[in-house]
Short mmCIF file of C-alpha atoms in Angstrom, two decimals:
data_model
loop_
_atom_site.label_atom_id
_atom_site.label_comp_id
_atom_site.label_asym_id
_atom_site.label_seq_id
_atom_site.Cartn_x
_atom_site.Cartn_y
_atom_site.Cartn_z
CA MET W 1 81.94 58.91 103.29
CA LYS W 2 83.25 60.70 106.37
CA LYS W 3 80.32 62.63 107.80
CA GLN W 4 82.17 64.96 110.14
CA GLY W 5 85.62 65.98 111.33
CA ILE W 6 88.43 68.47 110.78
CA TYR W 7 90.77 68.48 107.80
CA GLN W 8 94.06 70.36 107.96
CA THR W 9 95.55 71.67 104.72
CA ASP W 10 97.77 74.31 103.13
CA LEU W 11 95.34 76.68 101.41
CA GLY W 12 98.11 78.57 99.61
CA ILE W 13 97.37 81.63 101.73
CA GLY W 14 98.30 79.86 104.96
CA ASN W 15 97.42 76.71 106.84
CA GLY W 16 93.77 76.04 107.56
CA TRP W 17 91.38 73.76 109.35
CA ILE W 18 88.17 72.82 107.56
CA HIS W 19 85.53 71.84 110.11
CA PHE W 20 82.70 69.85 108.52
CA GLY W 21 79.59 68.12 109.79
CA SER W 22 75.97 69.15 110.35
CA LYS W 23 74.06 71.82 112.25
CA ASN W 24 70.30 71.81 112.78
CA GLY W 25 70.11 68.75 110.54
CA GLU W 26 71.81 70.47 107.57
CA PRO W 27 75.37 70.16 106.20
CA PHE W 28 77.55 72.83 107.81
CA SER W 29 81.21 73.84 107.78
CA GLN W 30 83.59 76.40 109.26
CA LEU W 31 87.06 77.54 108.21
CA SER W 32 89.91 78.38 110.61
CA PHE W 33 93.10 80.15 109.51
CA ILE W 34 95.40 78.68 112.13
CA ASP W 35 98.53 80.66 111.20
CA ILE W 36 96.85 83.93 112.12
CA GLY W 37 94.42 82.71 114.78
CA ASP W 38 91.25 83.57 112.79
CA MET W 39 89.09 80.72 114.03
CA ASN W 40 85.72 79.19 113.17
CA ASN W 41 84.52 81.36 110.29
CA ASP W 42 81.07 80.18 109.15
CA CYS W 43 80.95 79.08 105.52
CA ILE W 44 78.04 80.32 103.43
CA LYS W 45 77.02 76.98 102.01
CA THR W 46 77.97 73.32 102.40
CA GLU W 47 76.77 70.66 99.95
CA LEU W 48 77.29 66.90 99.87
CA ASP W 49 77.50 64.92 96.63
CA GLY W 50 78.64 61.34 97.12
CA ASN W 51 82.20 61.50 98.43
CA GLN W 52 82.38 65.23 97.62
CA ILE W 53 82.02 68.11 100.06
CA ILE W 54 81.46 71.42 98.23
CA ILE W 55 81.94 74.49 100.41
CA THR W 56 81.32 78.15 99.55
CA VAL W 57 83.02 80.76 101.75
CA MET W 58 83.60 84.53 101.53
CA LEU W 59 87.23 85.69 101.71
CA ASN W 60 87.80 89.46 101.65
CA ASP W 61 84.27 89.77 100.20
CA MET W 62 85.23 87.38 97.37
CA PRO W 63 83.16 84.17 96.87
CA SER W 64 85.52 81.21 97.14
CA SER W 65 85.06 77.48 96.75
CA ILE W 66 86.61 74.47 98.51
CA GLN W 67 85.89 71.03 97.07
CA ILE W 68 86.94 67.96 99.05
CA ASP W 69 87.06 64.30 98.03
CA THR W 70 86.74 62.48 101.36
CA GLU W 71 87.84 59.16 99.84
CA THR W 72 91.16 60.39 98.37
CA GLU W 73 91.60 63.21 100.91
CA LYS W 74 92.43 65.61 98.11
CA GLY W 75 90.69 68.78 97.05
CA VAL W 76 90.83 72.16 95.32
CA PHE W 77 90.53 75.74 96.54
CA ASP W 78 89.42 78.44 94.09
CA VAL W 79 88.97 82.19 94.36
CA PHE W 80 87.37 82.76 90.98
CA SER W 81 87.47 86.57 90.82
CA ILE W 82 91.28 86.60 90.93
CA GLY W 83 91.94 83.32 89.12
CA PHE W 84 93.46 81.73 92.24
CA HIS W 85 93.58 77.91 92.19
CA LYS W 86 95.25 75.56 94.67
CA GLU W 87 95.33 71.76 94.71
CA LEU W 88 94.84 70.57 98.28
CA GLU W 89 96.34 67.67 100.20
CA LEU W 90 94.12 67.06 103.22
CA GLN W 91 94.86 65.39 106.55
CA LEU W 92 92.02 64.33 108.85
CA ILE W 93 93.12 65.48 112.31
CA SER W 94 89.88 64.91 114.22
CA ASP W 95 86.62 63.01 113.88
CA ILE W 96 84.87 65.81 115.78
CA PRO W 97 84.27 69.12 113.91
CA ALA W 98 84.71 71.36 117.00
CA PHE W 99 82.24 73.98 115.78
CA ASP W 100 82.41 77.21 117.78
CA ASN W 101 81.59 80.90 117.58
CA HIS W 102 84.00 82.93 115.49
CA HIS W 103 86.92 84.15 117.57
CA ILE W 104 90.46 85.46 117.28
CA VAL W 105 93.52 84.28 119.19
CA VAL W 106 97.17 85.24 118.87
CA PRO W 107 98.68 81.80 118.20
CA GLU W 108 101.20 80.99 120.94
CA LYS W 109 103.02 78.87 118.36
CA ASN W 110 103.81 82.07 116.44
CA ILE W 111 105.06 83.85 119.58
CA HIS W 112 107.26 80.85 120.45
CA GLU W 113 108.71 80.95 116.92
CA LEU W 114 109.50 84.66 117.33
CA GLN W 115 111.13 83.94 120.69
CA ALA W 116 113.26 81.24 119.05
CA HIS W 117 114.58 83.68 116.42
CA GLN W 118 116.00 86.72 118.24
CA ASP W 119 119.67 86.71 117.28
CA TYR W 120 120.06 90.36 116.24
CA ILE W 121 122.94 92.81 116.73
CA SER W 122 123.15 96.60 116.48
CA GLU W 123 126.54 97.81 115.20
CA GLN W 124 127.19 100.92 113.14
CA VAL W 125 128.28 100.22 109.56
CA GLU W 126 128.65 102.20 106.34
CA ASN W 127 125.34 103.61 105.16
CA LYS W 128 123.93 101.69 102.19
CA LEU W 129 120.41 103.12 101.95
CA GLN W 130 119.36 105.90 99.59
CA PHE W 131 116.17 107.96 99.38
CA THR W 132 115.06 110.31 96.60
CA LEU W 133 113.00 113.01 98.31
CA SER W 134 110.69 115.89 97.34
CA ASP W 135 109.74 114.70 93.85
CA PRO W 136 107.61 117.62 92.57
CA GLU W 137 105.68 115.50 90.05
CA VAL W 138 104.60 112.95 92.66
CA LEU W 139 103.72 115.68 95.17
CA SER W 140 101.63 117.56 92.60
CA TYR W 141 99.83 114.38 91.55
CA ALA W 142 99.07 113.42 95.16
CA ARG W 143 97.74 116.88 95.97
CA LYS W 144 95.65 116.90 92.81
CA HIS W 145 93.94 113.75 94.10
CA GLY W 146 93.20 115.12 97.56
CA ILE W 147 96.29 114.01 99.49
CA ASP W 148 97.18 117.56 100.47
CA VAL W 149 98.23 118.32 104.05
CA GLU W 150 99.99 121.04 105.96
CA ASN W 151 103.34 119.39 106.57
CA HIS W 152 105.10 119.92 109.91
CA HIS W 153 107.46 116.95 109.43
CA ASP W 154 106.02 115.08 112.40
CA ILE W 155 103.89 112.04 113.20
CA LYS W 156 100.64 114.04 112.99
CA SER W 157 101.46 115.14 109.45
CA CYS W 158 102.32 111.56 108.44
CA LEU W 159 99.05 110.30 109.93
CA ALA W 160 97.14 113.00 108.04
CA ILE W 161 98.81 111.90 104.78
CA MET W 162 97.91 108.26 105.45
CA ASP W 163 94.32 109.17 106.42
CA LYS W 164 93.81 111.00 103.13
CA LEU W 165 95.40 108.20 101.11
CA CYS W 166 93.19 105.58 102.79
CA TYR W 167 90.12 107.70 102.03
CA THR W 168 91.18 107.97 98.36
CA ILE W 169 92.44 104.40 97.72
CA GLN W 170 91.44 101.30 99.66
CA GLN W 171 92.68 97.74 99.95
CA ASP W 172 90.67 94.86 98.57
CA GLY W 173 93.32 92.18 98.03
CA VAL W 174 91.85 91.35 94.63
CA ASN W 175 94.94 91.67 92.43
CA TYR W 176 98.17 90.11 93.61
CA THR W 177 100.46 90.88 90.63
CA HIS W 178 99.83 94.36 89.22
CA ASP W 179 102.00 96.18 91.73
CA LYS W 180 105.11 94.35 90.52
CA GLN W 181 104.33 95.41 86.96
CA ASN W 182 103.84 99.14 87.63
CA CYS W 183 106.88 101.00 88.93
CA GLY W 184 106.52 104.36 90.62
CA THR W 185 103.98 106.06 92.85
CA ILE W 186 101.96 107.67 90.06
CA ALA W 187 101.71 104.41 88.10
CA GLN W 188 100.51 102.61 91.23
CA MET W 189 97.88 105.28 91.89
CA GLU W 190 96.71 105.30 88.28
CA TYR W 191 96.24 101.54 88.38
CA ALA W 192 94.16 101.86 91.56
CA PHE W 193 92.01 104.59 90.01
CA GLN W 194 91.39 102.32 87.01
CA HIS W 195 90.18 99.63 89.42
CA ASP W 196 87.55 101.54 91.35
CA HIS W 197 90.12 103.16 93.68
CA HIS W 198 91.32 99.80 95.00
CA THR W 199 94.65 98.00 95.23
CA ASN W 200 96.32 95.43 97.47
CA CYS W 201 98.52 95.90 100.56
CA ARG W 202 101.70 96.13 98.48
CA GLY W 203 100.26 98.77 96.20
CA LEU W 204 99.05 100.87 99.14
CA ALA W 205 102.40 100.62 100.94
CA LEU W 206 104.33 101.61 97.82
CA ILE W 207 102.01 104.57 97.27
CA LEU W 208 102.23 105.76 100.88
CA ALA W 209 106.03 105.48 100.89
CA GLY W 210 106.25 107.39 97.60
CA ILE W 211 103.98 110.19 98.79
CA LEU W 212 105.83 110.48 102.10
CA ARG W 213 109.12 110.79 100.21
CA ALA W 214 107.53 113.46 98.01
CA TYR W 215 106.68 115.36 101.21
CA GLY W 216 110.32 115.07 102.27
CA TYR W 217 110.32 112.02 104.57
CA ARG W 218 112.67 109.06 104.27
CA ALA W 219 110.20 106.22 103.75
CA SER W 220 110.13 102.70 102.30
CA ALA W 221 107.58 99.99 101.64
CA VAL W 222 108.50 96.91 103.68
CA GLU W 223 107.59 93.29 103.04
CA CYS W 224 106.77 91.48 106.30
CA ARG W 225 107.53 87.86 105.55
CA PRO W 226 106.64 84.70 107.50
CA LEU W 227 108.69 81.52 107.65
CA SER W 228 106.19 80.29 105.07
CA GLY W 229 102.93 81.63 103.72
CA ASP W 230 101.42 84.96 102.76
CA VAL W 231 103.37 88.27 102.84
CA HIS W 232 101.98 91.56 104.19
CA VAL W 233 103.44 94.88 103.03
CA VAL W 234 103.54 98.05 105.14
CA CYS W 235 105.53 101.29 105.20
CA GLU W 236 108.21 102.63 107.53
CA VAL W 237 109.05 106.32 107.80
CA TYR W 238 111.83 108.14 109.64
CA LEU W 239 110.59 110.96 111.85
CA GLU W 240 113.15 113.68 112.54
CA ASP W 241 111.33 115.00 115.62
CA LEU W 242 111.28 111.57 117.28
CA LYS W 243 114.63 110.48 115.83
CA LYS W 244 113.23 107.04 115.08
CA TRP W 245 111.55 104.87 112.46
CA VAL W 246 107.80 104.25 112.64
CA MET W 247 105.76 101.54 110.94
CA MET W 248 102.59 102.71 109.15
CA ASP W 249 100.12 100.19 107.74
CA PRO W 250 97.91 101.84 105.09
CA THR W 251 95.81 98.69 104.67
CA ASN W 252 94.39 99.50 108.09
CA ASP W 253 95.30 103.22 108.35
CA LEU W 254 97.19 102.36 111.53
CA VAL W 255 100.24 102.94 113.67
CA TYR W 256 101.02 100.79 116.73
CA TYR W 257 101.90 102.51 120.01
CA GLN W 258 103.49 101.23 123.20
CA ASN W 259 102.52 103.76 125.85
CA THR W 260 102.78 106.94 123.73
CA THR W 261 105.65 105.82 121.49
CA PRO W 262 104.90 104.86 117.87
CA LEU W 263 106.70 101.63 117.00
CA SER W 264 108.93 100.45 114.18
CA LEU W 265 108.54 96.89 112.91
CA ILE W 266 111.43 95.53 114.97
CA GLU W 267 109.99 97.25 118.06
CA LEU W 268 106.56 95.77 117.33
CA ARG W 269 108.18 92.35 117.05
CA GLU W 270 109.81 92.74 120.47
CA ALA W 271 106.59 94.07 122.01
CA MET W 272 104.66 91.03 120.75
CA ILE W 273 107.27 88.65 122.17
CA ASN W 274 106.99 90.42 125.53
CA HIS W 275 103.18 90.47 125.42
CA ALA W 276 103.33 94.26 125.87
CA GLU W 277 100.14 96.30 125.99
CA LEU W 278 99.71 98.07 122.66
CA SER W 279 97.28 100.59 121.22
CA LEU W 280 96.39 102.08 117.84
CA ASN W 281 96.04 105.61 116.49
CA GLU W 282 92.58 107.07 116.91
CA ASN W 283 91.64 106.97 113.21
CA ALA W 284 92.75 103.38 112.55
CA ASN W 285 90.21 101.61 110.33
CA ARG W 286 89.95 99.25 107.38
CA ASN W 287 87.84 100.68 104.62
CA GLY W 288 85.79 102.58 107.21
CA LYS W 289 85.32 99.60 109.53
CA GLU W 290 86.48 99.58 113.15
CA LEU W 291 89.51 97.42 113.91
CA ASP W 292 90.07 94.79 116.59
CA ILE W 293 93.65 94.97 117.85
CA MET W 294 93.67 91.28 118.80
CA SER W 295 92.93 90.19 115.22
CA LEU W 296 95.58 92.60 113.90
CA LEU W 297 98.24 91.22 116.24
CA ALA W 298 97.20 87.66 115.42
CA PHE W 299 97.53 88.48 111.71
CA MET W 300 100.99 90.00 112.17
CA SER W 301 102.28 87.34 114.57
CA ASN W 302 103.52 85.02 111.81
CA LYS W 303 104.83 87.77 109.51
CA MET W 304 107.72 89.13 111.60
CA PHE W 305 110.62 86.90 110.52
CA TYR W 306 111.97 88.74 107.48
CA PHE W 307 111.67 92.50 106.85
CA VAL W 308 112.55 93.35 103.24
CA LYS W 309 112.76 96.83 101.70
CA ALA W 310 114.51 98.62 98.83
CA ILE W 311 118.12 99.73 99.21
CA ASP W 312 117.46 102.62 96.82
CA SER W 313 113.96 104.03 97.46
CA CYS W 314 113.08 106.14 94.43
CA GLU W 315 110.52 106.42 91.64
CA ASP W 316 112.21 104.20 89.04
CA LYS W 317 113.12 101.28 91.33
CA THR W 318 111.15 98.99 93.60
CA ILE W 319 111.75 96.01 95.91
CA THR W 320 113.63 93.53 93.72
CA ASN W 321 116.23 91.01 94.80
CA ASP W 322 119.12 93.12 93.45
CA ASN W 323 117.76 96.24 95.22
CA ALA W 324 116.69 94.77 98.54
CA ILE W 325 117.96 94.60 102.10
CA CYS W 326 116.50 92.00 104.46
CA LEU W 327 116.61 92.13 108.27
CA THR W 328 116.28 88.74 109.92
CA SER W 329 117.60 86.72 112.85
CA LYS W 330 121.11 85.27 112.39
CA GLU W 331 120.02 81.63 112.26
CA LEU W 332 117.66 82.43 109.36
CA MET W 333 120.50 83.86 107.26
CA ASN W 334 121.63 81.25 104.73
CA GLU W 335 122.48 80.70 101.09
CA GLU W 336 118.79 80.54 100.21
CA CYS W 337 118.31 84.22 101.12
CA GLU W 338 117.77 85.85 97.74
CA TRP W 339 118.25 89.52 98.57
CA LYS W 340 121.31 91.65 97.78
CA ILE W 341 121.90 92.32 101.50
CA THR W 342 120.72 90.00 104.27
CA THR W 343 121.66 91.08 107.77
CA ASN W 344 120.81 90.63 111.42
CA ASN W 345 122.25 94.09 112.13
CA ILE W 346 119.42 96.38 113.16
CA ALA W 347 121.61 99.48 112.81
CA ALA W 348 122.48 98.55 109.21
CA TYR W 349 118.80 98.14 108.35
CA TYR W 350 117.58 101.18 110.29
CA GLN W 351 120.46 103.47 109.41
CA LYS W 352 121.07 106.16 112.00
CA LEU W 353 119.87 109.42 110.49
CA PHE W 354 120.71 111.88 113.23
#
């Protein structure tokens, strides 16, 4: 059997490198998520059984298993707690495992892809977006569960709302389907409360957008989609005092800033292309843990090709193909785009609200 090397494979959550070999005389392996630059993560356990390599690794605090048949170069990837299973096709790309300390890089490949897809326009068109604001039932429910702030209709008030939400409900990535089955802010929150105050990124973004609308802000959950691979969901809110849209990520309780300006998603995309210096809000954290901005930017660097949100943001509708607008570069607009509106017009997506 092959005793060491690097396999490349599609893990179903992005492309990965599996480094395998030995360390201090014992079988050893590392896992690199190359799409997001999360490199050389130590695996907990590596076992050899004939032609089989059996690897145990923690993903989002969930024990996961990778089994490799070195003879057929096939394998399986399982995350048992969520019932995730992926058949793997493996390609040996090196006979040297290239073990290293864990590190994060923003993949230049991702930045080059962003640079290659920048055909956007900004022309005023008829307004298509709708927002149902100041829902008293949602506002009362949120306040009952501790998300109660003095609202000045500004960025500080929005950050205070997000801080309290992230203290009340946290992201664990465990369930990837429930949020599409429960429509409405209260239903999303109730599901999270039934699951030890946890949900996934989509659930958190839908909840934050719903609560912000209940406080009177125009806000939507937004799917950040890569060319292929895993989707991340955040929120964007329109701030009257700044006369601009701002992206808020409740998974990490964060807002990105360039100088002192909070950024929208399209502005974050441009800033990443230009390698601009960015910062985070003071309270940014993930489940109480300090954040590393490099790993956040690496994570987002392959998820900035399609921005998808609801046309009608209200309590009885969500992001479905017949209620969705997608902002993308012109060359990515084609017949395979499944949303009701697909546009490269920034002004159509971020309707002018002043």
